Amino acid sequence: MTIRDVAKLAEVHPGTVSRALNEETRALVNFETAERVRRAAEQLGYRPNRIARGLKTNRSFTIGVLIPDLTNPLFPPILRGIEDRLEQVGYTALIVNTDNDPVHERRHLEALLARQVDGFIAATARLDTGSLARVAADGTPVVLVNRSLEDGALPAVTVDDRHGSRLAVDHVVALGHTQIAHVAGPQNVSTGHRRYLGLLDALRAHGLEAPAERVGFAAAFSEPEGERACSAVLDGGGRVTAIVAGNDRLAIGCYDALEARGLRCPEDVSIIGFNDMPFIDRLRPPLTSVRIPQREIGAVAADLLLGQLSGEPPDAREILVAPSLIVRSSTAPAAAAPGS
Amino acid sequence: MTIRDVAKLAEVHPGTVSRALNEETRALVNFETAERVRRAAEQLGYRPNRIARGLKTNRSFTIGVLIPDLTNPLFPPILRGIEDRLEQVGYTALIVNTDNDPVHERRHLEALLARQVDGFIAATARLDTGSLARVAADGTPVVLVNRSLEDGALPAVTVDDRHGSRLAVDHVVALGHTQIAHVAGPQNVSTGHRRYLGLLDALRAHGLEAPAERVGFAAAFSEPEGERACSAVLDGGGRVTAIVAGNDRLAIGCYDALEARGLRCPEDVSIIGFNDMPFIDRLRPPLTSVRIPQREIGAVAADLLLGQLSGEPPDAREILVAPSLIVRSSTAPAAAAPGS
DNA sequence: CTGTTAGCGCATTCAT
DNA sequence: ATGAATGCGCTAACAG
């Protein structure tokens, strides 16, 4: 079923069929002719071949999306935000998992380029900046999501991590806590670093501080690392009544560390996570967490990219999306803590 | 950067470049010439345009993947299984979320067809069978994953649900339980129905039975429905010491129902889930669950489709993948239950 | 308003 | 073993 079959049935030239069926050029053709073409197309079950169209127009209406791992619950909502937005305007996402492996990243980038993607959205934690920047320099729009570059060379959509830390600190301070610890994520990842900086700021704003022995650094956003870092803090000697974790998985590790020491949450120690992952409300106790609007982040990133694709200036700026605090049962007033 | 630029630099005809760079036709060209072409391509950073290739060969090397919702933790592992397999052979997945909405389904199907996908993998729970069958009849291979058709009209890869139920029943029976209830999923979905049937079989094999008042039917695989159905069973009068749930979310609903009645798990009632979702081991108590090898299911489905694409007979058969039981702390010996 | 023509980048048939 | 020519299905520039 090609455009020529339709042309034959409608008794017009193929070029006319193309114009009649294309939204943007329909005005160029007589209404009645257009109707006739439309009916012929319908009758034949004609479906325009987007591959052929893409070859001619040099646009594929596809976007390459690079993520570390689809299986990480952080990403599906972001992807839905991206896909829903893209689909509204006829674009499709090509999703690839890099597993944070530089070799995979390169290979995928090449493959997507070969497929003529019109742009990229990258959510990988430490994607080779060089490759991406080069791609962008060569004229293919790139937007980062959930991460950003120090030099702001590429437009990025991220959560306002520092604000999130402030929300967490404000909450435990309001509950009367003063001995507040931090189980920080990896500092070479922007989220880990910013949440840490935000925490220091927030504490300072309340006239508090976080001595080094009350901050544990995890080498990865994983439960075991959370437990390790938390254990170091708990065993460090200083008293701790509240812990702000760099993300939910680290918070789960904190649960483990508390349990191993016979400490109860929230009676002995309050814990706050970050991300508000699915089912985190089903833990014991349900985790208080800073929710990041993942779907929105994805949608905003898609919008940014679509804007560039329609010729807007590349606007290499970082857009911060505000998180919110979801209070559950892992935090309680400091007064409730049994004296020690 | 087109094939012609390379041809010019290598001082050969474009056709030769095509042959030299294409794996399958490389043998047709002199080794030295091929080398010269390869070097020229590399020097120019030439990347074959797959769109153009697709137009010519009438293959896009893309596969349409229909799922209800990426955000449902069941699907990411399946998708990884699919993608990993596809990528090895140069295919890419186009993933669309149908949200179980027939209108969306149709629209997406059309859009994917317009993009000339070479085949489909469908995981949607109740995708209009007609559309899919028609697509398959028109020559585009279709493979179902995680669901199947009664008439076996389409090849399908599913978990052996009945076997899973048997594993669950065997486990609680081995623990000494005899009063075993079932909180079943929706019966118009193959997984829900088969798990129910498998449960009946398994009980019968142990000389037990499940009277109607010990089976609750949930209208959806959701926590609230699980709680509702479980409550009906618990309040039904008969004594119950173990519950096999249709999936993990229903099991979580069972937790809620128990808690509302002051019953403890596993001391008073043992509970088993199905799917072994991420973080389900972090519930209180960690849920015993039937694990389905999601990644493998995806990979097998991809293999099946790739087989059809390379001309194998359509083999409209259902492949069952065996689940396994993951024992955690939500199940305990019946003897441990306090008398009542 | 519609027909004509050309060509997107590549694979492939037919010559040579 | 390589060159030449053709066309995949569509859009766009130009005529008429």
Short mmCIF file of N, CA and C in Angstrom, two decimals, chain A residues 13-81:
data_model
loop_
_atom_site.label_atom_id
_atom_site.label_comp_id
_atom_site.label_asym_id
_atom_site.label_seq_id
_atom_site.Cartn_x
_atom_site.Cartn_y
_atom_site.Cartn_z
N HIS A 13 -2.53 12.78 -8.85
CA HIS A 13 -1.10 12.51 -8.88
C HIS A 13 -0.59 12.20 -7.46
N PRO A 14 0.38 11.30 -7.36
CA PRO A 14 0.93 10.96 -6.04
C PRO A 14 1.29 12.18 -5.21
N GLY A 15 1.84 13.17 -5.85
CA GLY A 15 2.21 14.38 -5.13
C GLY A 15 1.01 15.00 -4.43
N THR A 16 -0.10 14.96 -5.11
CA THR A 16 -1.32 15.52 -4.52
C THR A 16 -1.75 14.71 -3.30
N VAL A 17 -1.60 13.43 -3.40
CA VAL A 17 -1.95 12.59 -2.25
C VAL A 17 -1.09 12.98 -1.05
N SER A 18 0.18 13.12 -1.29
CA SER A 18 1.08 13.52 -0.21
C SER A 18 0.60 14.81 0.44
N ARG A 19 0.29 15.78 -0.38
CA ARG A 19 -0.17 17.07 0.16
C ARG A 19 -1.49 16.93 0.89
N ALA A 20 -2.39 16.16 0.32
CA ALA A 20 -3.72 16.04 0.91
C ALA A 20 -3.68 15.36 2.27
N LEU A 21 -2.76 14.40 2.38
CA LEU A 21 -2.72 13.62 3.62
C LEU A 21 -1.84 14.26 4.69
N ASN A 22 -1.04 15.21 4.27
CA ASN A 22 -0.14 15.82 5.24
C ASN A 22 -0.79 17.06 5.86
N GLU A 23 -0.89 17.02 7.17
CA GLU A 23 -1.57 18.08 7.93
C GLU A 23 -1.14 19.48 7.48
N GLU A 24 0.15 19.67 7.30
CA GLU A 24 0.69 21.00 7.09
C GLU A 24 0.51 21.51 5.66
N THR A 25 0.23 20.60 4.76
CA THR A 25 0.12 21.04 3.37
C THR A 25 -1.29 20.84 2.83
N ARG A 26 -2.17 20.41 3.70
CA ARG A 26 -3.54 20.12 3.25
C ARG A 26 -4.20 21.37 2.67
N ALA A 27 -3.83 22.52 3.23
CA ALA A 27 -4.44 23.77 2.77
C ALA A 27 -4.15 24.02 1.30
N LEU A 28 -3.12 23.44 0.80
CA LEU A 28 -2.72 23.70 -0.58
C LEU A 28 -3.58 22.97 -1.61
N VAL A 29 -4.45 22.10 -1.11
CA VAL A 29 -5.21 21.32 -2.07
C VAL A 29 -6.72 21.53 -1.89
N ASN A 30 -7.39 21.51 -2.99
CA ASN A 30 -8.84 21.69 -3.04
C ASN A 30 -9.53 20.76 -2.04
N PHE A 31 -10.50 21.32 -1.35
CA PHE A 31 -11.14 20.55 -0.29
C PHE A 31 -11.74 19.24 -0.79
N GLU A 32 -12.44 19.33 -1.93
CA GLU A 32 -13.09 18.12 -2.43
C GLU A 32 -12.07 17.07 -2.85
N THR A 33 -11.03 17.51 -3.49
CA THR A 33 -9.97 16.57 -3.88
C THR A 33 -9.40 15.90 -2.64
N ALA A 34 -9.14 16.72 -1.65
CA ALA A 34 -8.56 16.19 -0.42
C ALA A 34 -9.47 15.12 0.17
N GLU A 35 -10.76 15.41 0.16
CA GLU A 35 -11.71 14.45 0.70
C GLU A 35 -11.66 13.14 -0.08
N ARG A 36 -11.61 13.28 -1.37
CA ARG A 36 -11.57 12.09 -2.21
C ARG A 36 -10.33 11.26 -1.90
N VAL A 37 -9.22 11.95 -1.73
CA VAL A 37 -7.98 11.26 -1.41
C VAL A 37 -8.09 10.58 -0.05
N ARG A 38 -8.63 11.32 0.90
CA ARG A 38 -8.78 10.78 2.24
C ARG A 38 -9.60 9.49 2.21
N ARG A 39 -10.70 9.54 1.47
CA ARG A 39 -11.56 8.35 1.39
C ARG A 39 -10.83 7.19 0.72
N ALA A 40 -10.13 7.51 -0.35
CA ALA A 40 -9.39 6.45 -1.03
C ALA A 40 -8.38 5.80 -0.10
N ALA A 41 -7.67 6.66 0.65
CA ALA A 41 -6.67 6.16 1.59
C ALA A 41 -7.33 5.26 2.62
N GLU A 42 -8.42 5.73 3.14
CA GLU A 42 -9.13 4.95 4.16
C GLU A 42 -9.56 3.61 3.60
N GLN A 43 -10.13 3.67 2.41
CA GLN A 43 -10.64 2.46 1.79
C GLN A 43 -9.54 1.42 1.61
N LEU A 44 -8.37 1.90 1.26
CA LEU A 44 -7.26 0.98 1.03
C LEU A 44 -6.51 0.63 2.32
N GLY A 45 -6.88 1.29 3.39
CA GLY A 45 -6.15 1.06 4.63
C GLY A 45 -4.71 1.55 4.49
N TYR A 46 -4.57 2.64 3.78
CA TYR A 46 -3.22 3.17 3.54
C TYR A 46 -2.63 3.79 4.81
N ARG A 47 -1.36 3.50 5.03
CA ARG A 47 -0.64 4.04 6.19
C ARG A 47 0.66 4.64 5.70
N PRO A 48 0.81 5.95 5.81
CA PRO A 48 2.05 6.57 5.31
C PRO A 48 3.27 5.93 5.94
N ASN A 49 4.27 5.68 5.16
CA ASN A 49 5.51 5.07 5.62
C ASN A 49 6.43 6.14 6.20
N ARG A 50 6.54 6.11 7.52
CA ARG A 50 7.31 7.17 8.17
C ARG A 50 8.79 7.05 7.90
N ILE A 51 9.23 5.88 7.58
CA ILE A 51 10.64 5.69 7.25
C ILE A 51 10.98 6.47 5.98
N ALA A 52 10.14 6.30 5.00
CA ALA A 52 10.36 7.00 3.74
C ALA A 52 10.29 8.51 3.94
N ARG A 53 9.30 8.90 4.73
CA ARG A 53 9.15 10.31 5.03
C ARG A 53 10.42 10.84 5.69
N GLY A 54 10.91 10.07 6.64
CA GLY A 54 12.10 10.49 7.37
C GLY A 54 13.30 10.63 6.46
N LEU A 55 13.38 9.74 5.51
CA LEU A 55 14.52 9.80 4.59
C LEU A 55 14.51 11.12 3.82
N LYS A 56 13.33 11.48 3.41
CA LYS A 56 13.19 12.70 2.62
C LYS A 56 13.38 13.96 3.47
N THR A 57 12.73 13.96 4.62
CA THR A 57 12.73 15.18 5.43
C THR A 57 13.92 15.25 6.38
N ASN A 58 14.68 14.15 6.41
CA ASN A 58 15.84 14.11 7.29
C ASN A 58 15.46 14.28 8.76
N ARG A 59 14.30 13.78 9.12
CA ARG A 59 13.90 13.76 10.53
C ARG A 59 13.24 12.41 10.79
N SER A 60 13.56 11.82 11.91
CA SER A 60 13.02 10.49 12.20
C SER A 60 11.86 10.55 13.19
N PHE A 61 11.71 11.70 13.82
CA PHE A 61 10.70 11.81 14.89
C PHE A 61 10.92 10.75 15.96
N THR A 62 12.19 10.47 16.20
CA THR A 62 12.54 9.61 17.33
C THR A 62 13.56 10.35 18.19
N ILE A 63 13.54 10.03 19.48
CA ILE A 63 14.45 10.63 20.44
C ILE A 63 15.18 9.50 21.16
N GLY A 64 16.48 9.62 21.24
CA GLY A 64 17.24 8.63 21.98
C GLY A 64 17.24 8.96 23.47
N VAL A 65 16.90 7.99 24.28
CA VAL A 65 16.88 8.21 25.72
C VAL A 65 17.87 7.26 26.38
N LEU A 66 18.86 7.82 27.03
CA LEU A 66 19.89 7.01 27.68
C LEU A 66 19.67 6.98 29.18
N ILE A 67 19.49 5.79 29.71
CA ILE A 67 19.37 5.64 31.15
C ILE A 67 20.32 4.54 31.59
N PRO A 68 20.68 4.54 32.87
CA PRO A 68 21.59 3.48 33.33
C PRO A 68 20.89 2.13 33.31
N ASP A 69 19.71 2.07 33.90
CA ASP A 69 19.06 0.78 34.04
C ASP A 69 17.57 0.95 34.30
N LEU A 70 16.81 0.46 33.39
CA LEU A 70 15.35 0.55 33.46
C LEU A 70 14.80 -0.07 34.73
N THR A 71 15.58 -0.99 35.26
CA THR A 71 15.16 -1.77 36.41
C THR A 71 15.27 -0.97 37.72
N ASN A 72 15.98 0.13 37.66
CA ASN A 72 16.05 1.02 38.81
C ASN A 72 14.74 1.80 38.89
N PRO A 73 14.02 1.66 40.01
CA PRO A 73 12.66 2.22 40.08
C PRO A 73 12.60 3.73 39.93
N LEU A 74 13.74 4.37 39.95
CA LEU A 74 13.76 5.81 39.76
C LEU A 74 13.35 6.20 38.35
N PHE A 75 13.65 5.35 37.39
CA PHE A 75 13.54 5.76 35.99
C PHE A 75 12.18 5.57 35.30
N PRO A 76 11.48 4.50 35.59
CA PRO A 76 10.21 4.36 34.90
C PRO A 76 9.30 5.59 34.94
N PRO A 77 9.13 6.22 36.10
CA PRO A 77 8.26 7.40 36.08
C PRO A 77 8.82 8.51 35.19
N ILE A 78 10.12 8.70 35.23
CA ILE A 78 10.73 9.72 34.38
C ILE A 78 10.46 9.40 32.91
N LEU A 79 10.62 8.14 32.57
CA LEU A 79 10.40 7.73 31.19
C LEU A 79 8.95 7.95 30.77
N ARG A 80 8.03 7.66 31.67
CA ARG A 80 6.63 7.89 31.31
C ARG A 80 6.40 9.37 31.07
N GLY A 81 7.01 10.20 31.88
CA GLY A 81 6.87 11.63 31.66
C GLY A 81 7.39 12.01 30.29
#
